[in-house]
Amino acid sequence: MQRIIFGEDHDAFRASAKEYADRSLVPRMEQFLEEKTIDRAAWLEAGKQGFLGLDVPEEYGGSSVGDYRFNAVFAEEVSKVSASLSSCFGIHYDCSAPYLVDLGTEEQKQRWLPKFCSGELVAAIGMTEPSGGSDLAALKTTAKKADGGWVVNGSKTFITNGDMADLVITAARTDPSKGAKGITLFAIEEGMEGFARGRKLDKVGQTESGTSELFFEDVFVPDENVLGEVDRGFIHMMERLAQERVGAAVSNVAHAVQILDETIEYVKQRKAFGQPVGSFQYNKFLIAELVTKAEVTQAYVDNAIVAHDEDRLSAVDAAKAKWWSAHVQNEILDACVQLHGGYGYMNEYRVARAWRDARVTKIWAGSNEIMKELIGRDLGL
């Protein structure tokens, strides 16, 4: 079914995004996998092409397009190459940007955003902790007031871009007596004494994303690095999770559809018992089901994209898009592995890597179980 949410400007932007992906990402995937990170050159090229400042006003180096559909287009084109790459870039331009633009002071915006847009500064979000997972209100990292700033102690884990981030938007507890209402956001920068990175985590999939642990030992963070209002960090996070979740849904669908398209071509060529594998009735029916599920899911996600662009996407509807797209993505990719037979289990085949990469989408950005809990509560259950 033809998608109807994009216009000529989006199509032209998609062509540019695809050209960037084909030129700067695809030829270097083996390097990224081997080094378990995306090198700075790829970031700088993305910045040069204007992909990192879509939500940033022009006076700070961005393009301020004011149209979330452009964010979605870039996410889709990068997801077609790798779910990891979409995750790393997405945390930066799609998730971190709203915090800096909406909550940042004029001085903070001038200090960080130009390099944020150029790719000279890579951002990460430090929310998840070893003992907390999806329960952001239970975080244990603390920030105690000191003369001229705050002293931060604690740790974060599963941090996308954590291996190379120059600025980490970090949630810390500033008033333990207030529970979720006593959390504040801090911009912790590379080079601050006591800020250390742990190892690159050995994950099942998404090898090329530099997911790391972060440690804070008596890190002095000046008052000018407080992001937003003191003790309102949890609210700031909740207000911006809808964009993170619809962004995840966009990437999930694009990733799955790309591999499904490649699998359809594969089963047309691969023969068994003298005929193409795809011509067997079971496989034909299975692929028909997968294509239908992908297109129906795409329709819902497209609706969510438009709703978010018009500032009417609720947290509950974003949760629906996130969990369902992750579920369908994993169902599609598992079937694609099966349709490839033994080759589907080989790391040299894209379908195997995609299958491994996708498993985490049911866990991150709020686990699917948490998404269902939010939906259930909204239904009065």
CSV table of N, CA, C and O in Angstrom, one decimal, residues 298-372:
chain,number,residue,atom,x,y,z
A,298,GLN,N,3.0,-0.5,9.5
A,298,GLN,CA,3.5,0.8,9.0
A,298,GLN,C,2.4,1.8,9.0
A,298,GLN,O,2.7,3.0,9.2
A,299,ALA,N,1.2,1.4,8.7
A,299,ALA,CA,0.1,2.4,8.6
A,299,ALA,C,-0.1,3.0,10.0
A,299,ALA,O,-0.3,4.2,10.1
A,300,TYR,N,-0.1,2.2,11.1
A,300,TYR,CA,-0.2,2.7,12.4
A,300,TYR,C,0.9,3.7,12.8
A,300,TYR,O,0.7,4.7,13.3
A,301,VAL,N,2.1,3.2,12.5
A,301,VAL,CA,3.3,4.0,12.8
A,301,VAL,C,3.3,5.3,12.0
A,301,VAL,O,3.6,6.4,12.5
A,302,ASP,N,2.9,5.3,10.7
A,302,ASP,CA,2.7,6.5,10.0
A,302,ASP,C,1.8,7.5,10.6
A,302,ASP,O,2.0,8.7,10.7
A,303,ASN,N,0.7,6.9,11.1
A,303,ASN,CA,-0.3,7.8,11.8
A,303,ASN,C,0.3,8.4,13.1
A,303,ASN,O,0.1,9.6,13.4
A,304,ALA,N,1.1,7.6,13.8
A,304,ALA,CA,1.8,8.1,15.0
A,304,ALA,C,2.8,9.2,14.6
A,304,ALA,O,3.0,10.2,15.3
A,305,ILE,N,3.5,9.1,13.5
A,305,ILE,CA,4.4,10.1,13.0
A,305,ILE,C,3.7,11.4,12.8
A,305,ILE,O,4.1,12.5,13.3
A,306,VAL,N,2.6,11.4,12.1
A,306,VAL,CA,1.8,12.6,11.8
A,306,VAL,C,1.3,13.2,13.1
A,306,VAL,O,1.3,14.4,13.3
A,307,ALA,N,0.8,12.3,14.0
A,307,ALA,CA,0.2,12.8,15.3
A,307,ALA,C,1.3,13.5,16.1
A,307,ALA,O,1.1,14.5,16.7
A,308,HIS,N,2.5,12.9,16.1
A,308,HIS,CA,3.6,13.5,16.8
A,308,HIS,C,4.0,14.9,16.2
A,308,HIS,O,4.3,15.8,16.9
A,309,ASP,N,4.0,14.9,14.9
A,309,ASP,CA,4.4,16.1,14.2
A,309,ASP,C,3.3,17.2,14.5
A,309,ASP,O,3.7,18.4,14.6
A,310,GLU,N,2.1,16.8,14.8
A,310,GLU,CA,1.1,17.8,15.1
A,310,GLU,C,0.9,18.0,16.6
A,310,GLU,O,-0.1,18.6,17.0
A,311,ASP,N,1.8,17.4,17.4
A,311,ASP,CA,1.8,17.5,18.8
A,311,ASP,C,0.5,17.0,19.5
A,311,ASP,O,0.0,17.5,20.4
A,312,ARG,N,0.0,15.9,18.9
A,312,ARG,CA,-1.1,15.2,19.5
A,312,ARG,C,-0.9,13.7,19.8
A,312,ARG,O,-1.9,13.0,20.0
A,313,LEU,N,0.3,13.3,19.7
A,313,LEU,CA,0.6,11.9,20.0
A,313,LEU,C,0.7,11.7,21.5
A,313,LEU,O,1.5,12.2,22.2
A,314,SER,N,-0.2,10.9,22.1
A,314,SER,CA,-0.2,10.6,23.5
A,314,SER,C,0.8,9.6,23.9
A,314,SER,O,1.3,8.8,23.0
A,315,ALA,N,1.2,9.6,25.1
A,315,ALA,CA,2.2,8.6,25.6
A,315,ALA,C,1.7,7.2,25.4
A,315,ALA,O,2.5,6.3,25.1
A,316,VAL,N,0.4,7.0,25.6
A,316,VAL,CA,-0.1,5.7,25.4
A,316,VAL,C,-0.1,5.2,24.0
A,316,VAL,O,0.3,4.0,23.7
A,317,ASP,N,-0.4,6.1,23.1
A,317,ASP,CA,-0.4,5.7,21.6
A,317,ASP,C,1.1,5.5,21.2
A,317,ASP,O,1.4,4.6,20.4
A,318,ALA,N,2.0,6.2,21.7
A,318,ALA,CA,3.4,6.0,21.4
A,318,ALA,C,3.9,4.6,22.0
A,318,ALA,O,4.7,3.9,21.3
A,319,ALA,N,3.4,4.3,23.2
A,319,ALA,CA,3.7,3.0,23.7
A,319,ALA,C,3.1,1.8,22.8
A,319,ALA,O,3.8,0.8,22.7
A,320,LYS,N,2.0,2.0,22.3
A,320,LYS,CA,1.4,1.0,21.4
A,320,LYS,C,2.3,0.9,20.2
A,320,LYS,O,2.6,-0.3,19.7
A,321,ALA,N,2.7,2.0,19.6
A,321,ALA,CA,3.6,1.9,18.4
A,321,ALA,C,4.9,1.2,18.7
A,321,ALA,O,5.4,0.4,17.9
A,322,LYS,N,5.4,1.5,19.9
A,322,LYS,CA,6.7,1.0,20.2
A,322,LYS,C,6.7,-0.5,20.4
A,322,LYS,O,7.4,-1.3,19.8
A,323,TRP,N,5.7,-1.0,21.3
A,323,TRP,CA,5.7,-2.5,21.6
A,323,TRP,C,5.3,-3.3,20.4
A,323,TRP,O,5.9,-4.3,20.1
A,324,TRP,N,4.3,-2.8,19.7
A,324,TRP,CA,3.8,-3.6,18.6
A,324,TRP,C,4.8,-3.7,17.4
A,324,TRP,O,5.0,-4.8,16.8
A,325,SER,N,5.4,-2.6,17.1
A,325,SER,CA,6.4,-2.6,16.0
A,325,SER,C,7.6,-3.5,16.4
A,325,SER,O,8.1,-4.2,15.5
A,326,ALA,N,8.0,-3.5,17.6
A,326,ALA,CA,9.1,-4.4,18.1
A,326,ALA,C,8.7,-5.9,18.0
A,326,ALA,O,9.4,-6.7,17.5
A,327,HIS,N,7.4,-6.1,18.3
A,327,HIS,CA,6.9,-7.5,18.3
A,327,HIS,C,6.9,-8.0,16.8
A,327,HIS,O,7.3,-9.1,16.5
A,328,VAL,N,6.3,-7.2,15.9
A,328,VAL,CA,6.2,-7.5,14.5
A,328,VAL,C,7.6,-7.6,13.9
A,328,VAL,O,7.9,-8.6,13.1
A,329,GLN,N,8.5,-6.7,14.2
A,329,GLN,CA,9.8,-6.7,13.7
A,329,GLN,C,10.5,-8.1,14.0
A,329,GLN,O,11.1,-8.7,13.1
A,330,ASN,N,10.4,-8.5,15.2
A,330,ASN,CA,11.1,-9.8,15.6
A,330,ASN,C,10.4,-11.0,15.0
A,330,ASN,O,11.1,-11.9,14.6
A,331,GLU,N,9.1,-10.9,14.9
A,331,GLU,CA,8.4,-12.0,14.2
A,331,GLU,C,8.8,-12.1,12.7
A,331,GLU,O,9.1,-13.2,12.2
A,332,ILE,N,8.9,-11.0,12.1
A,332,ILE,CA,9.3,-11.0,10.7
A,332,ILE,C,10.7,-11.5,10.5
A,332,ILE,O,11.0,-12.4,9.6
A,333,LEU,N,11.6,-11.0,11.3
A,333,LEU,CA,13.0,-11.4,11.1
A,333,LEU,C,13.3,-12.9,11.5
A,333,LEU,O,14.1,-13.5,10.9
A,334,ASP,N,12.5,-13.4,12.5
A,334,ASP,CA,12.7,-14.8,12.8
A,334,ASP,C,12.3,-15.6,11.6
A,334,ASP,O,12.9,-16.6,11.3
A,335,ALA,N,11.2,-15.2,11.0
A,335,ALA,CA,10.7,-16.0,9.8
A,335,ALA,C,11.7,-15.9,8.7
A,335,ALA,O,11.9,-16.8,7.9
A,336,CYS,N,12.3,-14.7,8.5
A,336,CYS,CA,13.3,-14.5,7.4
A,336,CYS,C,14.5,-15.4,7.6
A,336,CYS,O,15.0,-15.9,6.6
A,337,VAL,N,14.9,-15.6,8.8
A,337,VAL,CA,16.0,-16.5,9.1
A,337,VAL,C,15.6,-17.9,8.7
A,337,VAL,O,16.4,-18.6,8.0
A,338,GLN,N,14.4,-18.3,9.0
A,338,GLN,CA,13.9,-19.7,8.7
A,338,GLN,C,13.9,-19.8,7.2
A,338,GLN,O,14.2,-20.9,6.6
A,339,LEU,N,13.4,-18.8,6.5
A,339,LEU,CA,13.3,-18.9,5.0
A,339,LEU,C,14.6,-19.0,4.3
A,339,LEU,O,14.7,-19.5,3.2
A,340,HIS,N,15.7,-18.5,5.0
A,340,HIS,CA,17.0,-18.6,4.5
A,340,HIS,C,17.7,-20.0,4.7
A,340,HIS,O,18.7,-20.3,4.2
A,341,GLY,N,17.0,-20.8,5.6
A,341,GLY,CA,17.6,-22.1,5.9
A,341,GLY,C,18.9,-21.9,6.7
A,341,GLY,O,19.0,-21.0,7.5
A,342,GLY,N,19.8,-22.8,6.5
A,342,GLY,CA,21.1,-22.8,7.2
A,342,GLY,C,21.8,-21.5,7.0
A,342,GLY,O,22.5,-21.1,7.9
A,343,TYR,N,21.7,-20.9,5.8
A,343,TYR,CA,22.4,-19.7,5.6
A,343,TYR,C,21.9,-18.5,6.5
A,343,TYR,O,22.6,-17.6,6.8
A,344,GLY,N,20.7,-18.7,6.9
A,344,GLY,CA,20.1,-17.6,7.8
A,344,GLY,C,20.8,-17.6,9.1
A,344,GLY,O,20.6,-16.6,9.8
A,345,TYR,N,21.5,-18.6,9.5
A,345,TYR,CA,22.2,-18.7,10.8
A,345,TYR,C,23.6,-18.3,10.7
A,345,TYR,O,24.4,-18.4,11.7
A,346,MET,N,24.1,-17.9,9.5
A,346,MET,CA,25.5,-17.5,9.3
A,346,MET,C,25.6,-16.0,9.4
A,346,MET,O,24.9,-15.2,8.8
A,347,ASN,N,26.6,-15.6,10.2
A,347,ASN,CA,26.8,-14.2,10.5
A,347,ASN,C,27.1,-13.3,9.2
A,347,ASN,O,27.0,-12.1,9.2
A,348,GLU,N,27.6,-14.0,8.2
A,348,GLU,CA,28.0,-13.3,7.0
A,348,GLU,C,26.7,-12.8,6.2
A,348,GLU,O,26.8,-12.0,5.3
A,349,TYR,N,25.6,-13.4,6.6
A,349,TYR,CA,24.3,-13.0,5.9
A,349,TYR,C,23.7,-11.9,6.7
A,349,TYR,O,23.6,-12.0,8.0
A,350,ARG,N,23.2,-10.9,6.0
A,350,ARG,CA,22.6,-9.7,6.7
A,350,ARG,C,21.4,-10.1,7.6
A,350,ARG,O,21.1,-9.6,8.6
A,351,VAL,N,20.7,-11.2,7.1
A,351,VAL,CA,19.5,-11.6,7.9
A,351,VAL,C,19.8,-12.1,9.2
A,351,VAL,O,19.1,-11.8,10.2
A,352,ALA,N,21.0,-12.7,9.4
A,352,ALA,CA,21.4,-13.2,10.7
A,352,ALA,C,21.7,-12.1,11.6
A,352,ALA,O,21.3,-12.1,12.8
A,353,ARG,N,22.4,-11.1,11.1
A,353,ARG,CA,22.8,-9.9,11.9
A,353,ARG,C,21.5,-9.2,12.3
A,353,ARG,O,21.4,-8.7,13.4
A,354,ALA,N,20.6,-9.0,11.4
A,354,ALA,CA,19.4,-8.2,11.6
A,354,ALA,C,18.6,-8.9,12.7
A,354,ALA,O,18.0,-8.3,13.6
A,355,TRP,N,18.5,-10.2,12.6
A,355,TRP,CA,17.8,-11.0,13.6
A,355,TRP,C,18.3,-10.8,15.0
A,355,TRP,O,17.6,-10.6,16.0
A,356,ARG,N,19.6,-10.8,15.2
A,356,ARG,CA,20.3,-10.6,16.5
A,356,ARG,C,20.1,-9.1,16.9
A,356,ARG,O,19.8,-8.9,18.1
A,357,ASP,N,20.2,-8.2,16.0
A,357,ASP,CA,20.1,-6.8,16.3
A,357,ASP,C,18.8,-6.4,16.8
A,357,ASP,O,18.6,-5.6,17.7
A,358,ALA,N,17.7,-7.1,16.3
A,358,ALA,CA,16.4,-6.7,16.6
A,358,ALA,C,15.9,-7.1,18.0
A,358,ALA,O,14.9,-6.6,18.5
A,359,ARG,N,16.5,-8.2,18.5
A,359,ARG,CA,16.0,-8.7,19.8
A,359,ARG,C,15.8,-7.7,20.9
A,359,ARG,O,14.9,-7.7,21.7
A,360,VAL,N,16.7,-6.7,20.9
A,360,VAL,CA,16.7,-5.7,22.0
A,360,VAL,C,15.6,-4.8,21.9
A,360,VAL,O,15.3,-4.1,22.9
A,361,THR,N,15.0,-4.6,20.7
A,361,THR,CA,13.9,-3.6,20.6
A,361,THR,C,12.7,-3.9,21.4
A,361,THR,O,11.9,-3.0,21.7
A,362,LYS,N,12.6,-5.2,21.9
A,362,LYS,CA,11.5,-5.5,22.8
A,362,LYS,C,11.8,-5.1,24.3
A,362,LYS,O,11.0,-5.3,25.1
A,363,ILE,N,13.1,-4.7,24.5
A,363,ILE,CA,13.5,-4.4,25.8
A,363,ILE,C,13.8,-3.0,26.0
A,363,ILE,O,13.4,-2.4,27.1
A,364,TRP,N,14.4,-2.3,25.1
A,364,TRP,CA,14.8,-0.9,25.3
A,364,TRP,C,13.7,0.1,25.1
A,364,TRP,O,12.6,-0.3,24.6
A,365,ALA,N,14.0,1.4,25.4
A,365,ALA,CA,13.0,2.4,25.3
A,365,ALA,C,11.7,2.1,26.1
A,365,ALA,O,10.6,2.5,25.8
A,366,GLY,N,11.9,1.4,27.2
A,366,GLY,CA,10.8,0.9,28.0
A,366,GLY,C,10.4,-0.5,27.4
A,366,GLY,O,10.1,-0.6,26.2
A,367,SER,N,10.6,-1.5,28.2
A,367,SER,CA,10.3,-2.9,27.8
A,367,SER,C,8.9,-3.0,27.3
A,367,SER,O,8.0,-2.2,27.6
A,368,ASN,N,8.6,-4.0,26.4
A,368,ASN,CA,7.3,-4.2,25.9
A,368,ASN,C,6.3,-4.4,27.0
A,368,ASN,O,5.1,-4.1,26.9
A,369,GLU,N,6.7,-5.1,28.1
A,369,GLU,CA,5.8,-5.3,29.3
A,369,GLU,C,5.4,-4.0,29.9
A,369,GLU,O,4.3,-3.8,30.3
A,370,ILE,N,6.4,-3.1,30.0
A,370,ILE,CA,6.1,-1.8,30.6
A,370,ILE,C,5.1,-1.0,29.7
A,370,ILE,O,4.2,-0.3,30.1
A,371,MET,N,5.3,-1.1,28.3
A,371,MET,CA,4.4,-0.5,27.4
A,371,MET,C,3.0,-1.0,27.6
A,371,MET,O,2.0,-0.2,27.6
A,372,LYS,N,2.8,-2.3,27.8
A,372,LYS,CA,1.5,-2.9,28.0
A,372,LYS,C,0.9,-2.4,29.3
A,372,LYS,O,-0.3,-2.2,29.4
